[in-house]
Tab-separated table of C-alpha atoms in Angstrom:
chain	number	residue	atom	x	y	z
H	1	UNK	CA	58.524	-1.318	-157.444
H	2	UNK	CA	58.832	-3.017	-160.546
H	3	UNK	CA	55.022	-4.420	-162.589
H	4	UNK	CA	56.890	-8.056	-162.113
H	5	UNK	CA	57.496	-7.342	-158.488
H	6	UNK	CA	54.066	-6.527	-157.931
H	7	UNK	CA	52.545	-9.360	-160.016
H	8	UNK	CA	54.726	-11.984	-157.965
H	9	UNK	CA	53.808	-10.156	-154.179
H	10	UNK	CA	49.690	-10.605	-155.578
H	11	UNK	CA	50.192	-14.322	-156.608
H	12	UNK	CA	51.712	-14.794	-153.217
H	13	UNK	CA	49.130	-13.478	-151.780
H	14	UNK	CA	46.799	-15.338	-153.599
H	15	UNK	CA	48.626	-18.680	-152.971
H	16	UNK	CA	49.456	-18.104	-148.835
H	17	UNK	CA	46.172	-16.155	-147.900
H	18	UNK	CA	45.936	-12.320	-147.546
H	19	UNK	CA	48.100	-11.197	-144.329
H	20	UNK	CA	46.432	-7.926	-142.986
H	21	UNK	CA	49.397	-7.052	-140.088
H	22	UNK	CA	50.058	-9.582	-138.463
H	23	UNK	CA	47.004	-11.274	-138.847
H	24	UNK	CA	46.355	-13.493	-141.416
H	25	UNK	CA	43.540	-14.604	-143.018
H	26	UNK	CA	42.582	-18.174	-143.125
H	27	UNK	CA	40.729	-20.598	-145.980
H	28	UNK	CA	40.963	-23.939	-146.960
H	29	UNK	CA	44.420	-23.338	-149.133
H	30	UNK	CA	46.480	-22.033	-146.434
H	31	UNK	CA	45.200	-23.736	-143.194
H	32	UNK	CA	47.790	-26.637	-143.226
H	33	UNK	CA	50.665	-24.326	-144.602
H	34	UNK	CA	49.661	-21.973	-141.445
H	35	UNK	CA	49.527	-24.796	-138.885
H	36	UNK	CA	52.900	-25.991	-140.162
H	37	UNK	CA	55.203	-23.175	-140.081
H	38	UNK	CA	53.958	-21.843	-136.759
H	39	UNK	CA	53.798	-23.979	-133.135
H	40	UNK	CA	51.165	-21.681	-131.594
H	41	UNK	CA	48.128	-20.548	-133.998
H	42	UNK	CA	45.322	-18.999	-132.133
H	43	UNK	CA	42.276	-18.381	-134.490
H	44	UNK	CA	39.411	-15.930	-134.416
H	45	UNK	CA	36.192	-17.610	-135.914
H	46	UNK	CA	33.792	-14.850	-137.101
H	47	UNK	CA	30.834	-14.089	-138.681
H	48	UNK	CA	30.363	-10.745	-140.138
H	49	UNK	CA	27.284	-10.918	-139.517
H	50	UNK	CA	27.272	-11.123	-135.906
H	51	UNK	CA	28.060	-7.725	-134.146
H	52	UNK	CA	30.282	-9.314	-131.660
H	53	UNK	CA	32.489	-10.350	-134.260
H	54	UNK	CA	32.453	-7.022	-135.561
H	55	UNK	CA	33.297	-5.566	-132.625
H	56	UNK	CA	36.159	-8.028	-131.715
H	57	UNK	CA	37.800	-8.089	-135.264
H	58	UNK	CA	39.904	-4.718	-134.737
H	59	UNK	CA	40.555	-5.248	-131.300
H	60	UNK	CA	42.091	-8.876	-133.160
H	61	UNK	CA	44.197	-7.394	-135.396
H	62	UNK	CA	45.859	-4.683	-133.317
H	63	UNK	CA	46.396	-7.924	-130.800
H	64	UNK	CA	47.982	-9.804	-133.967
H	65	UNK	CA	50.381	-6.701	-134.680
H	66	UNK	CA	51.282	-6.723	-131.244
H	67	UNK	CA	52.328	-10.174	-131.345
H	68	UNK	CA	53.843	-10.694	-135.176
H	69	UNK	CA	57.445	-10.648	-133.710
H	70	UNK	CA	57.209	-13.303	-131.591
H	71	UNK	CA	58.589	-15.998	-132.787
H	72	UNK	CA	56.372	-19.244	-133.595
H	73	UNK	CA	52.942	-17.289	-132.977
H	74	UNK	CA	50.427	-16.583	-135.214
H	75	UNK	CA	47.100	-14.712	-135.308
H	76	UNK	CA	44.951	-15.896	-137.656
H	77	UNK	CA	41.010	-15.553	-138.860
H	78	UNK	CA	38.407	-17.412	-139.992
H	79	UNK	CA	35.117	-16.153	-142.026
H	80	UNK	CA	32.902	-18.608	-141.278
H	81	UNK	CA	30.597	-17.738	-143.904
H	82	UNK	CA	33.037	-17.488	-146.528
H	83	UNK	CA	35.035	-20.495	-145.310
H	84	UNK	CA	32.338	-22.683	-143.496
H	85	UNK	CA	34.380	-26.000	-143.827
H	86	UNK	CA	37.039	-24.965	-141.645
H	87	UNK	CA	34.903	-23.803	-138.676
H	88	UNK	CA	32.680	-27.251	-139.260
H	89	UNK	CA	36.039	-29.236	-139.069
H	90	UNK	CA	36.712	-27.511	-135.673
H	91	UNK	CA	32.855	-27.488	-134.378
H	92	UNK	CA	32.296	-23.934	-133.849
H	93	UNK	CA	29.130	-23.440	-132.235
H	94	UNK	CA	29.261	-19.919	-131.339
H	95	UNK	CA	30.683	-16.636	-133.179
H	96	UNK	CA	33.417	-15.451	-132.368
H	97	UNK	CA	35.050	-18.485	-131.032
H	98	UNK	CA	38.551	-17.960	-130.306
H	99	UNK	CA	40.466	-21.329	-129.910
H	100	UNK	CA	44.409	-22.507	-130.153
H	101	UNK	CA	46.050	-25.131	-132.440
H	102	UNK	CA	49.619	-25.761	-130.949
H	103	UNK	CA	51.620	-28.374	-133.010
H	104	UNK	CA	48.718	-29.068	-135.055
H	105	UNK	CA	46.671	-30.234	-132.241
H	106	UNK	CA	44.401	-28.642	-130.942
H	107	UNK	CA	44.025	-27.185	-127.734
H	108	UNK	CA	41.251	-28.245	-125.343
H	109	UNK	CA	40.217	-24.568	-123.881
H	110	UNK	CA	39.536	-22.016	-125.730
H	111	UNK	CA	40.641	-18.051	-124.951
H	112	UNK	CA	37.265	-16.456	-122.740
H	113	UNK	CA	39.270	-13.543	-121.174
H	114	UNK	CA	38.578	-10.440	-121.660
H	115	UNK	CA	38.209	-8.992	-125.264
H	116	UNK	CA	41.401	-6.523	-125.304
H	117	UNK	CA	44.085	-6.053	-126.737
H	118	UNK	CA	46.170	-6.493	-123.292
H	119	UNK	CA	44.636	-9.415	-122.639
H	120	UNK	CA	44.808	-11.384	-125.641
H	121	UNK	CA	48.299	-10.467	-126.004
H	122	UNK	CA	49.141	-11.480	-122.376
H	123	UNK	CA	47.162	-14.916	-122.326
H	124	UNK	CA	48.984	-15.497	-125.732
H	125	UNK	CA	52.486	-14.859	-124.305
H	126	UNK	CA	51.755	-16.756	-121.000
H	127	UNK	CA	50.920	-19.493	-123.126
H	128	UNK	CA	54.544	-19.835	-124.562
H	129	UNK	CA	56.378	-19.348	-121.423
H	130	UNK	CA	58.074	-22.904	-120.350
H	131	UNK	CA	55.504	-25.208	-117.982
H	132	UNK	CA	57.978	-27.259	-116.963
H	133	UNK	CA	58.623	-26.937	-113.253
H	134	UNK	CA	62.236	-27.844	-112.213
H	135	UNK	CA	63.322	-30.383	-109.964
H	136	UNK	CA	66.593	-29.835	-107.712
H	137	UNK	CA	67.632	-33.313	-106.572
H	138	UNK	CA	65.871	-36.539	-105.181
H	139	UNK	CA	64.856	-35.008	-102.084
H	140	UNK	CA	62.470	-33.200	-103.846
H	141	UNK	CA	61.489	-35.624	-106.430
H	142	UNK	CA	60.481	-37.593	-102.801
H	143	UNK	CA	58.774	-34.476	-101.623
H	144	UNK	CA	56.673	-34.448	-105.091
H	145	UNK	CA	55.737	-37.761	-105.108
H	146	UNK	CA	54.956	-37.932	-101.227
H	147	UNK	CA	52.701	-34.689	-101.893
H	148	UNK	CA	50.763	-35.548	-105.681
H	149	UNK	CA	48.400	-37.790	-105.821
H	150	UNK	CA	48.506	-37.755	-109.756
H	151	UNK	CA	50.413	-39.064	-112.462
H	152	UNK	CA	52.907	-36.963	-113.944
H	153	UNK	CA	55.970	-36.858	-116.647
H	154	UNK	CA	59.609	-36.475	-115.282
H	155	UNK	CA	62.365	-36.144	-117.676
H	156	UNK	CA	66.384	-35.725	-117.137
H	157	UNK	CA	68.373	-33.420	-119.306
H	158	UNK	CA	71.760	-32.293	-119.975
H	159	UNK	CA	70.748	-28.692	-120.177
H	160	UNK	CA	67.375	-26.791	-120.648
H	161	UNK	CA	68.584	-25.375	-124.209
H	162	UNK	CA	69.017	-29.260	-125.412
H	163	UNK	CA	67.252	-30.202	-128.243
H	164	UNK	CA	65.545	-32.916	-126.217
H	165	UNK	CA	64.142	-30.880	-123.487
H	166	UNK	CA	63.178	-28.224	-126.058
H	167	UNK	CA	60.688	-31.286	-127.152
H	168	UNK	CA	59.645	-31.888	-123.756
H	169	UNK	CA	58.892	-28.184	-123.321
H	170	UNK	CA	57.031	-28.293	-126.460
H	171	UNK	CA	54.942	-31.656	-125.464
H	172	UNK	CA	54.338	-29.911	-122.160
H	173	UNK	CA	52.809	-26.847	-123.939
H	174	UNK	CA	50.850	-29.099	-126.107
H	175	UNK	CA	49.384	-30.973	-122.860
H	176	UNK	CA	49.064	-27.533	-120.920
H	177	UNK	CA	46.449	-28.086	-118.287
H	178	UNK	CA	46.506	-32.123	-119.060
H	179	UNK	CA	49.294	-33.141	-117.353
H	180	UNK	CA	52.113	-31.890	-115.343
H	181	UNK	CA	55.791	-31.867	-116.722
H	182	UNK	CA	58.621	-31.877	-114.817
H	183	UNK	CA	62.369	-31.476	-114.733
H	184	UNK	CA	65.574	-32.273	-113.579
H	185	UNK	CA	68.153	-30.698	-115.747
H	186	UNK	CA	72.339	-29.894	-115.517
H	187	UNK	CA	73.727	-31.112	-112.387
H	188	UNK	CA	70.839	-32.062	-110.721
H	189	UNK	CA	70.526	-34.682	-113.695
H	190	UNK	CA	74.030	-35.537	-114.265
H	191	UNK	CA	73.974	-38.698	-111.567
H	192	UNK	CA	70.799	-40.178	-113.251
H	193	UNK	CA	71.935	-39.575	-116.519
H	194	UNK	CA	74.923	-40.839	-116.217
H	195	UNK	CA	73.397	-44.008	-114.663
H	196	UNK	CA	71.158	-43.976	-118.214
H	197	UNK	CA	74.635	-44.386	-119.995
H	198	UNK	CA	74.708	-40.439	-121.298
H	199	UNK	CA	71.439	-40.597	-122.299
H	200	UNK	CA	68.375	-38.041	-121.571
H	201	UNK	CA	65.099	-39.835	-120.288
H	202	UNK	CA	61.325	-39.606	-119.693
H	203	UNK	CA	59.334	-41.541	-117.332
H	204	UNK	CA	55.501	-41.577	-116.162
H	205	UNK	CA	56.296	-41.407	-112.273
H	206	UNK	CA	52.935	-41.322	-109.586
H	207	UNK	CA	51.462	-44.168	-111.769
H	208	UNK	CA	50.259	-47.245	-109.276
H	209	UNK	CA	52.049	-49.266	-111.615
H	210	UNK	CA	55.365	-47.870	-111.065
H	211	UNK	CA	57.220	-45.414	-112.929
H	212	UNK	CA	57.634	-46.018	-116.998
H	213	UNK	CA	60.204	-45.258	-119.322
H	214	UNK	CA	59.132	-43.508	-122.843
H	215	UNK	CA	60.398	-45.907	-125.424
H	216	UNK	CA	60.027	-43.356	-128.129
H	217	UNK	CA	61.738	-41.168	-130.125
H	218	UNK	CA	63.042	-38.524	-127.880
H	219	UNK	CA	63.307	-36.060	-130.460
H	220	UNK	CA	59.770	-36.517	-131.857
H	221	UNK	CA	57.077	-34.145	-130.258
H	222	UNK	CA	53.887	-34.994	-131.676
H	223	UNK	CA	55.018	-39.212	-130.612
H	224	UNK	CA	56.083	-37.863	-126.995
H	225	UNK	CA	52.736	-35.659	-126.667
H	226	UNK	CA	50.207	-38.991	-128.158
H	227	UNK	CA	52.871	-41.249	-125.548
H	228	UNK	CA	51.411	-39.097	-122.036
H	229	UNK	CA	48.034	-38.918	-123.518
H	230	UNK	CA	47.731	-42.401	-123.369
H	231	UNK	CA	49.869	-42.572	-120.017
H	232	UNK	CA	49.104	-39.094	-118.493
H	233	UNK	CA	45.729	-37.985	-119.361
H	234	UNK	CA	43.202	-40.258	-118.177
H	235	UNK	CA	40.896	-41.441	-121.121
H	236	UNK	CA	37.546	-41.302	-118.870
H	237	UNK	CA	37.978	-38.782	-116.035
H	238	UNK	CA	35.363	-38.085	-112.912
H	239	UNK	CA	33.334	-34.985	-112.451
H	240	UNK	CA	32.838	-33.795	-109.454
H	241	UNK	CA	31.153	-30.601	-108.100
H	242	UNK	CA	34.417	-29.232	-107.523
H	243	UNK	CA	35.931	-29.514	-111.305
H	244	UNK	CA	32.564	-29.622	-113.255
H	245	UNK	CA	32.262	-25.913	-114.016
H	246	UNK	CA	36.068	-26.151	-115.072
H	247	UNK	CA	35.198	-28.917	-117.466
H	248	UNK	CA	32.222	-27.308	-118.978
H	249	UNK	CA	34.485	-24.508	-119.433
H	250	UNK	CA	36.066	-26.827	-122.033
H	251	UNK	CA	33.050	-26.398	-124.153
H	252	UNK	CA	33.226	-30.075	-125.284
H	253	UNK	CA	29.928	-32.135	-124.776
H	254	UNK	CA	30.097	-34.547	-121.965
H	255	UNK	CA	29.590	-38.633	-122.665
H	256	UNK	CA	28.798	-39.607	-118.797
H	257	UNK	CA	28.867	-42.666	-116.579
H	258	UNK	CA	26.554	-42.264	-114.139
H	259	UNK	CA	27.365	-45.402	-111.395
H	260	UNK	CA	27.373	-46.447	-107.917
H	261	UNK	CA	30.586	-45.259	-106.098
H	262	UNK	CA	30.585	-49.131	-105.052
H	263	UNK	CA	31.144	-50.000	-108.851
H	264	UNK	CA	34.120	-49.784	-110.274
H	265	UNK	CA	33.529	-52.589	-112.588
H	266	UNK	CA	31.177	-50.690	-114.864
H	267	UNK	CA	33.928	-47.417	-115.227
H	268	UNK	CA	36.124	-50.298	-116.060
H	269	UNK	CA	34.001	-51.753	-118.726
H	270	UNK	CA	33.324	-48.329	-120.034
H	271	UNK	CA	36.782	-46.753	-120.215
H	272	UNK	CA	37.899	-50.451	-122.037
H	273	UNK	CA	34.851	-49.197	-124.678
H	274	UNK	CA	36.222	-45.604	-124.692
H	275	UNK	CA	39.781	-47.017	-125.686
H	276	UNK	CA	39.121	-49.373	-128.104
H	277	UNK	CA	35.938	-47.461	-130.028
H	278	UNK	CA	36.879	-43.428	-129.496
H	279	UNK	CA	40.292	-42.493	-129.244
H	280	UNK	CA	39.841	-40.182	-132.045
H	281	UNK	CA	36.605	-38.535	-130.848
H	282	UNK	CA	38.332	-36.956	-127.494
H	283	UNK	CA	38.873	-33.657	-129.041
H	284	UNK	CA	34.963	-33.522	-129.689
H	285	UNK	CA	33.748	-34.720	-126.632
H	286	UNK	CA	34.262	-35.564	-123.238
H	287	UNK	CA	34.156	-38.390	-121.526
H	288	UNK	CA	33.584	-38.640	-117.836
H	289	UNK	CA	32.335	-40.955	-115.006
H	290	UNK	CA	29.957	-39.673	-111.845
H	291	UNK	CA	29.218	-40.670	-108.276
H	292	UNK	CA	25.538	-41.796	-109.417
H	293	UNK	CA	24.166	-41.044	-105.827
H	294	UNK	CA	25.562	-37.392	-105.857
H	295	UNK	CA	24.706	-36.391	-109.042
H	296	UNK	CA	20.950	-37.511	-108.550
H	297	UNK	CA	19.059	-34.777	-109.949
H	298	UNK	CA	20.850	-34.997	-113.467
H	299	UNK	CA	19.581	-38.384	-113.200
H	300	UNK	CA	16.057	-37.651	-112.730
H	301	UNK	CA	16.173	-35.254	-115.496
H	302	UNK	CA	16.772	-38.573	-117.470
H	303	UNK	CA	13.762	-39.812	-115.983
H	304	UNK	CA	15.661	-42.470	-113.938
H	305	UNK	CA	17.030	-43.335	-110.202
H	306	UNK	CA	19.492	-44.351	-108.613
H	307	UNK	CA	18.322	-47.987	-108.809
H	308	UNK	CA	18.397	-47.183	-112.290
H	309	UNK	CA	22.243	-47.032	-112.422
H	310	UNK	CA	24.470	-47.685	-113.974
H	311	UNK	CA	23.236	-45.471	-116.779
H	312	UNK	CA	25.425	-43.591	-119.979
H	313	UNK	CA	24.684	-40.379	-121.325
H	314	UNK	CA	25.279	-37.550	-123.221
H	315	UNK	CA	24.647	-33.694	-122.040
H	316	UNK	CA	25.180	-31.527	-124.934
H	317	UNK	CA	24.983	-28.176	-122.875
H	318	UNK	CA	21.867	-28.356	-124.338
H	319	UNK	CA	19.868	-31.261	-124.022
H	320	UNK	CA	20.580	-34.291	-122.418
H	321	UNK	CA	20.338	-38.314	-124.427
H	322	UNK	CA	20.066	-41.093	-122.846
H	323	UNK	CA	22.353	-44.178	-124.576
H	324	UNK	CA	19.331	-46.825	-124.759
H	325	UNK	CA	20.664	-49.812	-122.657
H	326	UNK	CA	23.763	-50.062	-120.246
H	327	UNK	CA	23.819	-53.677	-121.694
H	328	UNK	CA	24.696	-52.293	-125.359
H	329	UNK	CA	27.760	-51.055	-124.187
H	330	UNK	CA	29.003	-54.616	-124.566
H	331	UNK	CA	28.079	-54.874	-128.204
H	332	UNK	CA	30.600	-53.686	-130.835
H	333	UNK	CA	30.594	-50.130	-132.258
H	334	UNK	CA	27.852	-49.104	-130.020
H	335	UNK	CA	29.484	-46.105	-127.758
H	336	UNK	CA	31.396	-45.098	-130.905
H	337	UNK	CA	27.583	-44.767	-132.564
H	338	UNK	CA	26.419	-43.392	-129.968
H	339	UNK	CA	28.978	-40.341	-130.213
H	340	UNK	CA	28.520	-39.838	-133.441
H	341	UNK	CA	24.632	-39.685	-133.938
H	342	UNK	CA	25.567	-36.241	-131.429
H	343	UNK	CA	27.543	-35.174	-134.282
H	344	UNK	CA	25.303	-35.758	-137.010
H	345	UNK	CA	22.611	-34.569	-135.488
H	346	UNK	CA	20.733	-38.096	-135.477
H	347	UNK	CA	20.182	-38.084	-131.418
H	348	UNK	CA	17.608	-34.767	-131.596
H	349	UNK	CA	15.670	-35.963	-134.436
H	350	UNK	CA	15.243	-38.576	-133.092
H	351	UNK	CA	14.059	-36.955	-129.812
H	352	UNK	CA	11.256	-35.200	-132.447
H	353	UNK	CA	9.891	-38.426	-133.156
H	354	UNK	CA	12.189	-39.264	-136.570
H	355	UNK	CA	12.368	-43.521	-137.048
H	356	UNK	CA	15.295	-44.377	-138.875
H	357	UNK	CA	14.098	-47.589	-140.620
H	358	UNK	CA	18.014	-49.089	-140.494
H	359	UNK	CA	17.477	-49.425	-136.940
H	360	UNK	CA	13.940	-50.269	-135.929
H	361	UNK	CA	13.871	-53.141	-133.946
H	362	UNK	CA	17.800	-54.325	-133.676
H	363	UNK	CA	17.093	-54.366	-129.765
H	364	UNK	CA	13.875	-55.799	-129.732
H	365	UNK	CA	13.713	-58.849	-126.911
H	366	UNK	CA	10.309	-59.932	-128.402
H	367	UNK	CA	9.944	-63.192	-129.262
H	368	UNK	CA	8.177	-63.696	-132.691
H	369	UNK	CA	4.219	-63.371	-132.699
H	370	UNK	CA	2.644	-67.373	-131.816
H	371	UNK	CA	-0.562	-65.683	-133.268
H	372	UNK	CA	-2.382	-62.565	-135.160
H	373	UNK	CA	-3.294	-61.580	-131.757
H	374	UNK	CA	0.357	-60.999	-130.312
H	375	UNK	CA	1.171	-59.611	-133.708
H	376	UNK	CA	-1.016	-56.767	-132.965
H	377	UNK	CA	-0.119	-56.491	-129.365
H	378	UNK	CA	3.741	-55.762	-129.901
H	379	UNK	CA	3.062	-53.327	-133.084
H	380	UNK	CA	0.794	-51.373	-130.214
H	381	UNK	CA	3.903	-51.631	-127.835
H	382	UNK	CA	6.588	-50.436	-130.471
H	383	UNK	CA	3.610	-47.441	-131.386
H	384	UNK	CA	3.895	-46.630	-127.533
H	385	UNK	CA	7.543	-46.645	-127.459
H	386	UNK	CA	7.981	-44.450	-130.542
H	387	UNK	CA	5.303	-41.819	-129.216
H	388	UNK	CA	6.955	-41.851	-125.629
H	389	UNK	CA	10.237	-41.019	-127.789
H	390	UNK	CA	8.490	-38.202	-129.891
H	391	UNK	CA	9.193	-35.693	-126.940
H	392	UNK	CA	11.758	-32.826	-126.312
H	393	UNK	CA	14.702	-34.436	-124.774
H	394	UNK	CA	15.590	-33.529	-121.324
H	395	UNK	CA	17.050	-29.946	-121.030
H	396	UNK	CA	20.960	-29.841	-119.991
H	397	UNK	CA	21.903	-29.563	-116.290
H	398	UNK	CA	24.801	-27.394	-117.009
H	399	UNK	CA	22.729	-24.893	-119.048
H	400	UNK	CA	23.848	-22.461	-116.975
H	401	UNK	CA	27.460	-22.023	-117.329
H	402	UNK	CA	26.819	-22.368	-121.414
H	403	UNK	CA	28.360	-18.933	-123.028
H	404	UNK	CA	26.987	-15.821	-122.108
H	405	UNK	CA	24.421	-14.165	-124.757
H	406	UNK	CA	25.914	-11.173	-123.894
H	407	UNK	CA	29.022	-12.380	-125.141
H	408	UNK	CA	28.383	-14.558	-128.249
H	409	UNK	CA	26.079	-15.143	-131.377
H	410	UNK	CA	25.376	-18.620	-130.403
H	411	UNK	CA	24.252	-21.243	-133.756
H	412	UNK	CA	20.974	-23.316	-133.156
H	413	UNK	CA	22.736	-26.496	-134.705
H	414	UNK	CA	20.357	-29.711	-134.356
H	415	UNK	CA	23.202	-31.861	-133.545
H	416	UNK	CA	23.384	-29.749	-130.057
């Protein structure tokens, strides 16, 4: 190999990363490059300092070899102390995380299963098999509707190796455990398309509003996959005993509506706030809605009732903050604020007694002081307030399904 040969392999290397197998390792030069040029990128963020990241990383990269011929995967890792900005960007609270960016969007659950080499492969390969179910005529496109309760995404194509249900199978990926995509494809779609004037469609079918046509581009994944989002994914969904250990298995704090099942007003008024304030925060958080009289005890952990409700709040799998007034929901920017002072870690230092002077008394209903005497009354009541605040917030009620000790190093970040 010639000294020029070698010189242009190291600057490549030096440009793109450093590939060890099929692995490849990740920093802030090659992160987009890597997200671009593959559809599936799982990533492996690490500490070496942690001895469960020690112990997964070979187990990782023989995984990674296993899968470097399949085409549009990649294995990739992340030093979190050597590259901290890209495990901030995807708020990694725990070493090793392992979590999935397909399309360049990330994936809501992250990979739990067993640390092997078998099963990291096979969770990675199930994850690129096609989740479209197939339709075969109207009769069971009846049967379907008749038997789901939920909305789902029906599309009709000339064949499954068209370029537009190659999309579709890509979006469907994308949403995997979201929404459910289904298909009618060859002669089972040839009426309806023909009715459609030769032309391949998508609807939103189970909606209570009737089914919808996708106006979009059909051959434009990422505008397909933000399209049944909006339509398919509800923006504020309801926990239940049933599905609340599946959502904490998410790992996303949850922004909660607690209500009366009687009220559908106030889920109302709060989804409007979720869609016009935090679109962009749903892959941080999630927000949900509870029957207020079911999930009581959280409540009282919150120090209120059910004559209390409705009430708003955030359990971080840590603690749990209460959003100040129900009635601030109605003022601009406040849920989005709310949200965020999680992130920054504003909410828990505040819990430890921290006034931020920007914000002292923006709710206050006092009227001003008539006299020196009421002066010095309401400066005792806002002491009181701020002392009653100085306390450890409320611990989580889903600290028990957080991640195992036994399994991770977990980070003692304020902002959880």
């Amino acid at each position: 190999v010639s000294t020029q040969s070698t010189g242009s392999m190291v600057l490549l290397l030096f440009l793109f990363g450093v590939v060890t197998g099929g692995m490849i390792n990740l920093d802030s030069g090659n992160l987009d490059q890597t997200l671009q040029d593959n559809p599936l990128v799982m990533i492996n963020f690490s500490a070496g300092w942690c001895r469960y990241s020690q112990a997964l990383k070979p187990i990782y990269e023989k995984a990674a070899d296993a899968l470097e011929n399949v085409q549009g995967v990649k294995l990739a890792y992340a030093d979190c102390v050597a590259h901290n900005d890209i495990c901030s960007k995807y708020r990694v609270s725990k070493y090793p995380t392992m979590k999935f960016i397909r399309s360049g969007e990330l994936m809501k659950s992250e990979y739990r299963g067993q640390r092997s080499v078998e099963a990291i492969t096979e969770h990675v390969n199930k994850l690129m098999e096609d989740p479209v179910k197939q339709l075969h005529g109207e009769e069971e496109l009846k049967k379907l509707k008749a038997e789901t309760k939920s909305k789902c995404v029906l599309g009709y194509f000339a064949s499954q190796s068209s370029y537009g249900y190659e999309v579709f199978k890509s979006s469907a990926q994308t949403m995997l455990g979201q929404c459910h995509f289904y298909a009618m494809t060859g002669e089972d779609a040839k009426p309806k398309i023909a009715s459609f004037g030769g032309q391949e469609r998508v609807f939103l079918i189970n909606d209570v509003k009737g089914d919808t046509q996708y106006q979009g581009a059909a051959t434009n994944q990422a505008q397909l996959s933000a399209w049944v989002k909006d339509n398919c994914v509800p923006l504020v969904r309801e926990i239940t005993f049933e599905n609340g250990e599946e959502l904490t298995e998410e790992g996303l704090p949850f922004v909660i509506l607690f209500h009366d099942p009687e009220d559908q007003e106030s889920v109302k008024l709060f989804t409007q706030k979720v869609a016009e304030q935090c679109q962009d925060q749903r892959s941080g958080v999630n927000f949900l809605h509870a029957d207020g009289l079911k999930f009581a005890h959280p409540l009282s952990h919150l120090g209120k009732t059910t004559k209390d409700l409705p009430v708003i709040a955030i359990d971080s799998f840590k603690h749990m903050y209460l959003f100040p007034k129900y009635e601030n929901l109605k003022r601009p920017g406040r849920l989005r604020r709310f949200v965020e002072d999680l992130h920054s870690g504003r909410l828990h230092r505040e819990f430890h007694g921290e006034v931020f002077k920007d914000r002292v008394g923006e709710d206050d209903e006092m009227q001003p002081p008539k006299n020196a005497k009421e002066a010095k009354e309401q400066a005792q009541l806002k002491r009181e307030k701020r002392d009653a605040a100085a306390t450890n917030p409320p611990e989580s009620v889903f600290k028990k399904l957080e991640p195992n000790k036994n399994r991770y190093s977990l980070l003692n970040k304020d902002e959880l």
